[in-house]
């Protein structure tokens, strides 16, 4: 399944890359597909993560994992790292776009590197949210719906911030997954943004561990 | 040689509550190295809960559980490393191949690659699934899935093997094969298996623990329990005749444990509990006719497990009183 998801991701970004460089005044950047691919992640991560723990619960294999001589957090973190690996595996072929840019133009390397860092952090955060959703239910579809809903909400708060003012606008903008991403695409690595994504990852992975542990007490 | 056999499973004062519901109440038992012990009880009696606590899947509410000397709470990982467990619903990844699955399970138990390889070869031979190593688990029959489950449980050469209802839901021929397999495996493992089938216990186990409503009702060898367990045979006779005389007569027949009567107007229905092995069913009709009473009906009634438990609990009470 991961292959199919990966292929879909690549064909979409490929299309966006081509359309971003085939206008009359093309820019030698990858911003064209990088910013849009965050939206693809919002759709992509729930599907990639929905199976992780939900299926284990449905098949009863969770009982096997939890009675094996491994700690609960090892199970959860192992699963999370596996999805990160799939994420980077999917991003890896996009280096071809970068090679094409260097072949036909002279792009700035730095914004490209920061974009990839941003994509990994953004993707990692969406995967962590999907992981938690998957730990809460044995129904994969429900897990996907929950994480998709939460991800959509967290990206849309950015827009809601535009129509509000003052503290609420700040809060809405600060919690937005997208708002913290834009700097990376411009070549700016803000420590605050990095910490934001790492915190989201830590919080949701920790919650998933706790959610799994709580199954023992039910 | 140690003359005292090591205790592999030790359960002391085990209690499990689900909210207000008492699933297990003060359970005590122990299993020595090399024993095959059956945990017998009707559905909902606490078998699965007990096993889940033993395997470290859920914590006990109260009490101490030790596996090979390791506490399942404070030394959980060491305890878990020494257990092979086959839950009631066989935990298989349907889209993995058998070989992949076993390799994964070996790695989960911290075995190295070389060890996994040699053990898979041995285990696959033992449960006879050699032809299916490259088959997707989802495509196997239930009996074969059960074998893969067993293979997984014995892969890491655990000290203690815990099997929850290992023959449930598979067809009769495969049940026989699975039982033979378990018996063979039991030769070199300490084994605790749960079942609600009486014959399975006498076929496999050296010792039986009977639990009912979360309490240990009886604990003995199948032979010693035999009288109680297999004595659970009943005959129902409808006789037209003087109640008191008939009752005393029936009570005095050899092999009769107890007689209850139920007046149905024209005839009286007697329910007679008899010991197994007595051929009363055949001779009873003659005996009654010799007395000159009218015999209206005679048939044997098999007892349900529930009734046997009732009998066991009530006979225990009598012994105490």
Coordinates of C-alpha atoms in Angstrom, one line a residue:
Chain A
X1 CA 0.0 0.0 0.0
X2 CA 2.9 2.3 0.8
X3 CA 4.1 2.0 -2.7
X4 CA 0.8 3.1 -4.2
X5 CA 0.6 6.0 -1.8
X6 CA 4.2 6.9 -2.7
X7 CA 3.5 6.7 -6.4
X8 CA 0.4 9.0 -6.1
X9 CA 2.5 11.5 -4.1
X10 CA 5.3 11.5 -6.7
X11 CA 2.9 11.9 -9.7
X12 CA 1.2 14.8 -8.0
X13 CA 4.4 16.6 -7.0
X14 CA 5.8 15.8 -10.5
X15 CA 2.9 17.4 -12.1
X16 CA 3.2 20.5 -9.9
X17 CA 6.9 20.7 -10.5
X18 CA 6.4 20.6 -14.2
X19 CA 3.6 23.2 -14.1
X20 CA 5.7 25.5 -11.9
X21 CA 8.7 25.5 -14.3
X22 CA 6.8 25.5 -17.6
X23 CA 5.5 29.1 -17.4
X24 CA 7.1 31.8 -19.6
X25 CA 9.3 33.1 -16.8
X26 CA 10.2 30.0 -14.8
X27 CA 12.0 30.2 -11.5
X28 CA 14.7 27.7 -10.6
X29 CA 13.1 26.8 -7.2
X30 CA 11.3 23.9 -5.8
X31 CA 8.8 26.1 -4.0
X32 CA 6.2 25.3 -6.6
X33 CA 5.6 21.8 -5.4
X34 CA 7.0 22.0 -1.9
X35 CA 4.3 24.3 -0.5
X36 CA 1.5 22.4 -2.3
X37 CA 2.8 19.0 -1.1
X38 CA 2.1 20.0 2.5
X39 CA -1.6 19.8 1.5
X40 CA -0.9 16.4 0.0
X41 CA 0.6 15.3 3.4
X42 CA -2.7 16.3 5.1
X43 CA -4.4 13.7 2.9
X44 CA -1.6 11.3 2.7
X45 CA -0.6 10.8 6.3
X46 CA -4.0 9.6 7.6
X47 CA -4.0 6.9 5.0
X48 CA -0.4 5.9 5.7
X49 CA -0.9 5.8 9.5
X50 CA -4.4 4.5 9.9
X51 CA -3.3 0.8 9.9
X52 CA -0.4 1.2 12.3
X53 CA -2.1 0.3 15.6
X54 CA -5.7 0.0 14.6
X55 CA -5.1 -3.2 12.6
X56 CA -3.0 -4.7 15.4
X57 CA -6.0 -4.2 17.7
X58 CA -8.4 -5.7 15.2
X59 CA -6.3 -8.8 14.4
X60 CA -5.4 -9.4 18.0
X61 CA -1.7 -9.2 17.2
X62 CA -1.5 -6.3 19.6
X63 CA -1.9 -8.9 22.4
X64 CA 1.2 -10.6 20.9
X65 CA 3.2 -7.4 20.8
X66 CA 2.2 -6.5 24.3
X67 CA 3.1 -9.9 25.7
X68 CA 6.5 -10.0 23.8
X69 CA 9.5 -8.9 25.8
X70 CA 9.5 -5.4 24.3
X71 CA 8.3 -2.2 26.0
X72 CA 5.2 -0.4 24.9
X73 CA 7.1 2.7 23.9
X74 CA 9.4 0.6 21.7
X75 CA 6.4 -0.7 19.8
X76 CA 5.0 2.8 19.2
X77 CA 8.3 4.5 18.4
X78 CA 9.3 1.7 16.2
X79 CA 6.1 2.1 14.2
X80 CA 6.6 5.8 14.1
X81 CA 10.1 5.5 12.8
X82 CA 8.9 3.1 10.1
X83 CA 6.5 5.7 8.8
X84 CA 9.2 8.3 8.8
X85 CA 11.3 6.0 6.7
X86 CA 8.5 5.6 4.2
X87 CA 8.1 9.4 4.2
X88 CA 11.8 9.9 3.4
X89 CA 11.7 7.1 0.9
X90 CA 8.9 8.9 -0.9
X91 CA 10.7 12.2 -0.8
X92 CA 13.9 10.8 -2.0
X93 CA 13.0 10.4 -5.7
X94 CA 12.0 14.2 -5.7
X95 CA 15.7 14.9 -5.7
X96 CA 15.4 14.2 -9.4
X97 CA 13.5 17.5 -9.7
X98 CA 16.4 19.2 -8.0
X99 CA 18.9 17.6 -10.3
X100 CA 16.8 18.8 -13.3
X101 CA 16.9 22.4 -11.8
X102 CA 20.7 22.3 -11.5
X103 CA 20.9 20.9 -15.0
X104 CA 18.9 23.6 -16.7
X105 CA 19.4 26.5 -14.3
X106 CA 21.3 27.7 -11.3
X107 CA 19.0 27.5 -8.3
X108 CA 20.0 28.5 -4.7
X109 CA 20.9 25.3 -2.8
X110 CA 20.1 26.7 0.7
X111 CA 16.3 27.1 0.2
X112 CA 16.1 23.7 -1.3
X113 CA 17.8 22.1 1.8
X114 CA 15.6 24.0 4.2
X115 CA 12.5 23.0 2.2
X116 CA 13.4 19.4 2.6
X117 CA 14.0 19.9 6.3
X118 CA 10.6 21.6 6.5
X119 CA 8.9 18.8 4.6
X120 CA 10.4 16.2 7.0
X121 CA 9.3 18.1 10.0
X122 CA 5.8 18.9 8.6
X123 CA 5.4 15.3 7.4
X124 CA 6.7 14.0 10.7
X125 CA 4.1 16.0 12.6
X126 CA 1.2 14.8 10.4
X127 CA 2.4 11.2 10.9
X128 CA 2.5 11.6 14.7
X129 CA -1.1 12.9 14.6
X130 CA -2.1 9.9 12.5
X131 CA -0.3 7.5 14.9
X132 CA -2.3 8.8 17.8
X133 CA -5.6 8.4 15.9
X134 CA -4.7 4.9 15.0
X135 CA -4.0 4.0 18.6
X136 CA -7.5 5.1 19.7
X137 CA -9.6 2.7 17.7
X138 CA -9.5 -0.7 16.0
X139 CA -11.3 0.7 13.0
X140 CA -8.9 1.9 10.3
X141 CA -11.4 4.1 8.6
X142 CA -12.3 5.8 11.8
X143 CA -8.6 6.4 12.5
X144 CA -8.2 8.0 9.1
X145 CA -11.2 10.2 9.5
X146 CA -10.1 11.3 13.0
X147 CA -6.5 12.2 11.9
X148 CA -7.7 13.8 8.7
X149 CA -10.2 16.0 10.6
X150 CA -7.6 17.1 13.1
X151 CA -5.0 17.8 10.4
X152 CA -7.4 19.8 8.4
X153 CA -8.4 21.8 11.4
X154 CA -4.8 22.4 12.4
X155 CA -4.0 23.7 8.9
X156 CA -7.2 25.8 8.6
X157 CA -6.6 27.7 11.8
X158 CA -4.2 29.7 9.7
X159 CA -7.0 31.0 7.6
X160 CA -9.2 31.7 10.6
X161 CA -6.4 33.8 12.0
X162 CA -6.8 36.2 9.1
X163 CA -10.3 37.2 10.1
X164 CA -9.6 37.6 13.8
X165 CA -7.4 40.1 15.6
X166 CA -5.4 40.3 18.8
X167 CA -4.6 37.3 21.0
X168 CA -6.9 34.9 19.3
X169 CA -5.3 35.6 15.9
X170 CA -1.9 35.0 17.4
X171 CA -3.0 31.7 19.0
X172 CA -4.7 30.5 15.9
X173 CA -1.7 31.3 13.8
X174 CA 0.7 29.7 16.3
X175 CA -1.0 26.4 16.4
X176 CA -1.4 26.2 12.6
X177 CA 0.7 23.5 11.0
X178 CA 1.0 25.5 7.8
X179 CA 2.0 28.8 9.3
X180 CA 5.2 27.3 10.7
X181 CA 6.1 25.8 7.3
X182 CA 6.3 28.8 5.1
X183 CA 9.6 30.1 6.4
X184 CA 11.3 26.8 5.5
X185 CA 10.2 27.1 1.9
X186 CA 11.8 30.6 1.8
X187 CA 15.1 29.3 3.1
X188 CA 14.7 30.5 6.7
X189 CA 15.3 28.1 9.5
X190 CA 13.6 29.6 12.5
X191 CA 14.4 27.8 15.8
X192 CA 10.8 28.4 17.0
X193 CA 9.4 26.7 14.0
X194 CA 11.7 23.7 14.4
X195 CA 10.7 23.5 18.1
X196 CA 7.0 23.7 17.2
X197 CA 7.2 20.7 14.9
X198 CA 9.3 18.7 17.3
X199 CA 6.9 19.4 20.1
X200 CA 3.9 18.4 18.0
X201 CA 5.7 15.1 17.2
X202 CA 6.7 14.5 20.8
X203 CA 3.3 15.3 22.2
X204 CA 1.4 13.1 19.8
X205 CA 3.8 10.1 19.9
X206 CA 3.8 10.3 23.7
X207 CA 0.0 10.4 23.7
X208 CA -0.1 7.3 21.4
X209 CA 2.2 5.5 23.9
X210 CA -0.1 6.4 26.7
X211 CA -3.2 5.4 24.8
X212 CA -1.6 2.0 24.1
X213 CA -0.6 1.5 27.7
X214 CA -4.1 2.4 28.9
X215 CA -5.4 -0.6 26.9
X216 CA -3.8 -2.8 29.6
X217 CA -6.0 -1.3 32.3
X218 CA -9.3 -1.8 30.5
Chain B
X1 CA 20.2 -33.5 40.1
X2 CA 17.8 -31.3 41.9
X3 CA 15.3 -33.4 43.6
X4 CA 12.8 -30.5 43.9
X5 CA 11.2 -29.5 40.7
X6 CA 11.2 -25.8 39.9
X7 CA 8.0 -24.0 40.1
X8 CA 7.4 -22.3 36.7
X9 CA 4.1 -20.6 37.3
X10 CA 3.2 -19.3 40.7
X11 CA -0.2 -17.6 41.3
X12 CA -1.0 -16.2 44.7
X13 CA -4.2 -14.5 45.7
X14 CA -4.8 -13.4 42.2
X15 CA -7.8 -11.1 41.9
X16 CA -9.0 -9.1 38.9
X17 CA -11.8 -6.6 38.9
X18 CA -13.4 -4.9 35.9
X19 CA -15.0 -2.0 37.6
X20 CA -17.3 -3.7 40.1
X21 CA -17.3 -7.0 38.3
X22 CA -15.2 -9.7 39.9
X23 CA -13.6 -11.6 37.0
X24 CA -11.1 -13.6 39.2
X25 CA -11.4 -13.9 42.9
X26 CA -8.4 -14.9 45.0
X27 CA -7.0 -17.6 42.7
X28 CA -4.1 -19.7 43.9
X29 CA -2.2 -22.3 42.0
X30 CA 1.2 -23.3 40.8
X31 CA 2.6 -25.3 38.0
X32 CA 5.9 -27.2 38.2
X33 CA 8.4 -27.6 35.5
X34 CA 7.4 -30.1 32.8
X35 CA 3.8 -30.3 33.9
X36 CA 0.9 -30.1 31.5
X37 CA -1.9 -28.4 33.3
X38 CA -5.4 -27.8 32.0
X39 CA -7.5 -24.8 33.0
X40 CA -11.0 -25.9 32.6
X41 CA -14.1 -23.8 32.9
X42 CA -17.2 -22.7 31.1
X43 CA -17.2 -19.6 28.9
X44 CA -16.8 -16.4 31.0
X45 CA -15.3 -18.2 34.0
X46 CA -12.1 -16.2 33.9
X47 CA -9.8 -18.5 31.9
X48 CA -8.8 -15.9 29.3
X49 CA -8.4 -13.2 32.0
X50 CA -6.1 -15.5 34.0
X51 CA -4.0 -16.2 31.0
X52 CA -3.8 -12.6 30.0
X53 CA -2.5 -11.7 33.4
X54 CA 0.0 -14.6 33.4
X55 CA 1.4 -13.3 30.0
X56 CA 1.6 -9.7 31.2
X57 CA -1.1 -8.4 28.8
X58 CA -3.0 -6.9 31.7
X59 CA -2.0 -6.3 35.3
X60 CA -3.7 -8.1 38.2
X61 CA -5.9 -6.0 40.6
X62 CA -4.4 -7.9 43.5
X63 CA -2.1 -10.8 44.1
X64 CA 1.3 -12.1 42.9
X65 CA 2.0 -13.9 39.6
X66 CA 5.5 -15.2 38.9
X67 CA 6.7 -16.9 35.8
X68 CA 9.9 -18.9 36.2
X69 CA 10.5 -16.8 39.3
X70 CA 10.0 -13.4 37.7
X71 CA 7.2 -11.2 38.8
X72 CA 4.9 -10.3 35.9
X73 CA 4.6 -6.7 37.2
X74 CA 8.0 -5.7 38.4
X75 CA 10.1 -8.0 36.1
X76 CA 7.6 -8.0 33.3
X77 CA 10.1 -8.2 30.4
X78 CA 12.0 -11.1 31.9
X79 CA 8.8 -12.9 32.6
X80 CA 7.5 -12.3 29.1
X81 CA 10.7 -13.5 27.5
X82 CA 10.1 -16.9 29.1
X83 CA 6.6 -17.3 27.9
X84 CA 5.2 -18.6 24.6
X85 CA 1.6 -17.5 24.2
X86 CA -1.1 -18.5 21.9
X87 CA -4.2 -16.2 22.5
X88 CA -7.7 -17.4 21.8
X89 CA -7.9 -15.5 18.5
X90 CA -4.7 -16.5 16.8
X91 CA -2.6 -13.4 16.3
X92 CA -1.5 -13.5 12.7
X93 CA -0.6 -10.8 10.1
X94 CA -2.8 -12.0 7.3
X95 CA -0.7 -10.5 4.5
X96 CA 2.7 -11.8 5.7
X97 CA 4.2 -15.0 4.5
X98 CA 4.6 -17.7 7.2
X99 CA 8.4 -17.5 7.1
X100 CA 8.3 -13.7 7.3
X101 CA 5.9 -13.9 10.2
X102 CA 8.1 -16.4 12.2
X103 CA 11.2 -14.3 11.4
X104 CA 9.5 -11.2 12.7
X105 CA 8.3 -13.0 15.9
X106 CA 11.8 -14.3 16.5
X107 CA 13.3 -10.8 16.1
X108 CA 10.6 -9.5 18.6
X109 CA 11.9 -12.0 21.1
X110 CA 15.5 -10.7 20.6
X111 CA 16.8 -13.8 18.8
X112 CA 19.6 -13.3 16.3
X113 CA 19.3 -14.1 12.6
X114 CA 21.2 -17.4 12.7
X115 CA 19.2 -18.6 15.7
X116 CA 16.0 -17.6 14.1
X117 CA 16.9 -19.6 10.9
X118 CA 17.7 -22.8 12.7
X119 CA 14.7 -22.5 15.0
X120 CA 12.3 -21.9 12.2
X121 CA 13.6 -25.1 10.5
X122 CA 13.0 -27.1 13.7
X123 CA 9.7 -25.6 14.5
X124 CA 8.3 -25.9 11.0
X125 CA 9.2 -29.5 11.1
X126 CA 7.6 -29.9 14.5
X127 CA 4.2 -28.5 13.5
X128 CA 4.5 -29.8 10.0
X129 CA 4.0 -26.6 8.0
X130 CA 7.2 -26.9 5.8
X131 CA 5.3 -26.6 2.5
X132 CA 3.7 -23.4 3.5
X133 CA 6.7 -21.2 4.5
X134 CA 6.2 -19.0 1.4
X135 CA 2.4 -18.9 1.6
X136 CA 0.5 -15.8 2.7
X137 CA -1.0 -16.5 6.1
X138 CA -4.4 -15.2 5.0
X139 CA -4.7 -18.1 2.5
X140 CA -4.2 -20.9 5.1
X141 CA -7.0 -23.0 6.5
X142 CA -7.9 -22.5 10.2
X143 CA -6.1 -25.6 11.3
X144 CA -2.9 -24.4 9.6
X145 CA -3.3 -20.9 11.0
X146 CA -3.4 -22.6 14.4
X147 CA -0.2 -24.4 13.6
X148 CA 1.5 -21.2 12.7
X149 CA 0.3 -19.8 15.9
X150 CA 1.8 -22.7 17.8
X151 CA 5.0 -22.4 15.9
X152 CA 5.2 -18.8 16.9
X153 CA 4.6 -19.7 20.5
X154 CA 7.4 -22.3 20.7
X155 CA 9.9 -20.5 18.4
X156 CA 12.0 -18.9 21.2
X157 CA 12.1 -22.1 23.3
X158 CA 10.1 -20.6 26.1
X159 CA 10.1 -22.1 29.6
X160 CA 6.4 -21.8 29.9
X161 CA 3.8 -22.3 27.1
X162 CA 0.4 -20.8 27.6
X163 CA -2.4 -21.8 25.1
X164 CA -5.8 -20.3 25.3
X165 CA -8.5 -22.6 23.8
X166 CA -6.1 -24.1 21.3
X167 CA -8.6 -26.3 19.5
X168 CA -11.5 -23.8 19.3
X169 CA -13.1 -23.2 15.9
X170 CA -11.2 -25.8 13.8
X171 CA -12.7 -28.8 12.2
X172 CA -12.8 -32.2 14.1
X173 CA -10.0 -33.9 12.1
X174 CA -7.7 -30.9 12.6
X175 CA -8.7 -30.9 16.3
X176 CA -7.3 -34.4 16.7
X177 CA -4.2 -33.4 14.8
X178 CA -3.7 -30.3 16.9
X179 CA -4.2 -32.3 20.1
X180 CA -1.5 -34.7 19.1
X181 CA 0.7 -31.8 18.3
X182 CA 0.1 -30.2 21.7
X183 CA 0.8 -33.5 23.4
X184 CA 4.1 -33.8 21.5
X185 CA 5.1 -30.2 22.3
X186 CA 4.1 -30.8 26.0
X187 CA 6.7 -33.4 26.3
X188 CA 9.5 -30.8 26.6
X189 CA 7.6 -27.8 27.8
X190 CA 5.8 -26.6 30.9
X191 CA 2.3 -26.1 29.5
X192 CA -0.8 -24.4 30.7
X193 CA -3.8 -24.7 28.4
X194 CA -7.4 -23.6 28.8
X195 CA -10.4 -25.3 27.4
X196 CA -14.1 -25.8 28.0
X197 CA -14.1 -29.3 26.6
X198 CA -13.9 -32.1 29.2
X199 CA -12.5 -34.8 26.9
X200 CA -9.6 -32.5 25.9
X201 CA -8.5 -32.2 29.5
X202 CA -8.4 -36.0 30.0
X203 CA -6.7 -36.4 26.6
X204 CA -3.9 -34.0 27.3
X205 CA -3.4 -32.9 30.9
X206 CA -1.7 -34.4 33.9
X207 CA -3.5 -32.0 36.2
X208 CA -6.7 -30.0 36.0
X209 CA -7.6 -26.7 37.5
X210 CA -11.3 -26.1 37.3
X211 CA -12.4 -22.6 37.6
X212 CA -15.9 -21.3 37.8
X213 CA -17.0 -17.6 38.1
X214 CA -13.4 -16.7 38.8
X215 CA -12.9 -19.2 41.6
X216 CA -10.8 -22.3 41.8
X217 CA -13.4 -25.0 42.2
X218 CA -11.3 -28.1 42.1
X219 CA -7.7 -29.1 41.4
X220 CA -6.6 -32.7 40.8
X221 CA -5.5 -35.3 38.3
X222 CA -8.0 -36.1 35.6
X223 CA -8.1 -39.7 37.0
X224 CA -9.0 -38.5 40.5
X225 CA -11.4 -36.0 39.3
X226 CA -12.8 -38.7 37.0
X227 CA -15.5 -39.8 39.4
X228 CA -16.7 -36.3 40.0
X229 CA -16.3 -35.3 36.4
X230 CA -17.3 -38.3 34.4
X231 CA -19.8 -39.3 37.1
X232 CA -21.7 -36.5 35.5
X233 CA -24.0 -38.9 33.8
X234 CA -27.7 -39.0 34.4
X235 CA -30.6 -41.3 33.7
X236 CA -34.1 -40.2 33.6
X237 CA -36.8 -42.8 34.2
X238 CA -40.6 -42.4 34.4
X239 CA -42.1 -45.0 36.7
X240 CA -45.6 -45.7 37.7
X241 CA -45.4 -47.0 41.3
X242 CA -45.2 -46.1 45.0
X243 CA -42.9 -43.2 45.3
X244 CA -41.2 -44.0 48.6
X245 CA -40.5 -47.6 47.7
X246 CA -39.2 -46.8 44.3
X247 CA -36.9 -44.1 45.6
X248 CA -35.3 -46.3 48.2
X249 CA -35.0 -49.1 45.7
X250 CA -33.2 -46.9 43.2
X251 CA -31.0 -45.5 45.9
X252 CA -29.8 -48.9 46.9
X253 CA -28.7 -50.0 43.4
X254 CA -25.0 -50.1 43.1
X255 CA -23.5 -47.2 41.1
X256 CA -26.3 -44.8 41.9
X257 CA -25.0 -41.5 43.4
X258 CA -28.3 -39.8 44.0
X259 CA -32.0 -39.8 43.1
X260 CA -34.3 -36.9 42.7
X261 CA -38.0 -37.3 42.0
X262 CA -40.5 -35.1 40.2
X263 CA -44.2 -36.0 40.6
X264 CA -45.9 -35.6 37.3
X265 CA -49.3 -36.9 38.4
X266 CA -49.8 -40.2 36.6
X267 CA -46.1 -41.1 36.7
X268 CA -43.1 -40.0 38.7
X269 CA -40.0 -38.9 36.9
X270 CA -36.8 -39.9 38.7
X271 CA -33.5 -38.3 37.8
X272 CA -30.7 -40.6 38.8
X273 CA -27.0 -39.6 38.9
X274 CA -24.8 -42.6 38.3
X275 CA -21.1 -43.3 38.1
X276 CA -19.6 -43.7 34.8
X277 CA -18.6 -47.2 33.8
X278 CA -21.6 -48.8 35.4
X279 CA -23.8 -50.3 32.8
X280 CA -27.0 -49.3 34.7
X281 CA -28.6 -47.9 31.6
X282 CA -28.9 -51.5 30.3
X283 CA -29.8 -53.2 33.5
X284 CA -32.1 -50.6 35.1
X285 CA -35.1 -51.5 32.9
X286 CA -35.0 -55.2 34.0
X287 CA -34.6 -54.3 37.6
X288 CA -37.6 -52.0 37.6
X289 CA -39.8 -54.5 35.7
X290 CA -38.8 -57.3 38.2
X291 CA -40.3 -55.2 40.9
X292 CA -43.6 -55.1 39.0
X293 CA -43.7 -51.4 38.5
X294 CA -44.8 -49.7 35.3
X295 CA -41.9 -48.4 33.3
X296 CA -43.0 -45.6 31.1
X297 CA -39.7 -44.2 29.8
X298 CA -36.0 -44.4 30.2
X299 CA -33.2 -42.4 28.7
X300 CA -29.9 -41.0 29.5
X301 CA -29.3 -37.3 30.0
X302 CA -25.9 -35.9 29.4
X303 CA -24.8 -33.2 31.8
X304 CA -23.7 -29.8 30.7
X305 CA -20.5 -28.4 31.9
X306 CA -22.5 -25.9 34.0
X307 CA -24.2 -28.7 35.8
X308 CA -21.0 -30.5 36.5
X309 CA -19.7 -27.3 38.0
X310 CA -22.8 -27.0 40.1
X311 CA -22.3 -30.6 41.2
X312 CA -18.7 -30.0 42.0
X313 CA -19.4 -26.8 44.0
X314 CA -22.2 -28.4 45.9
X315 CA -20.3 -31.6 46.6
X316 CA -17.4 -29.5 48.0
X317 CA -19.8 -27.8 50.3
X318 CA -21.1 -31.2 51.6
X319 CA -17.6 -32.4 52.3
X320 CA -16.8 -29.2 54.3
X321 CA -20.1 -29.4 56.2

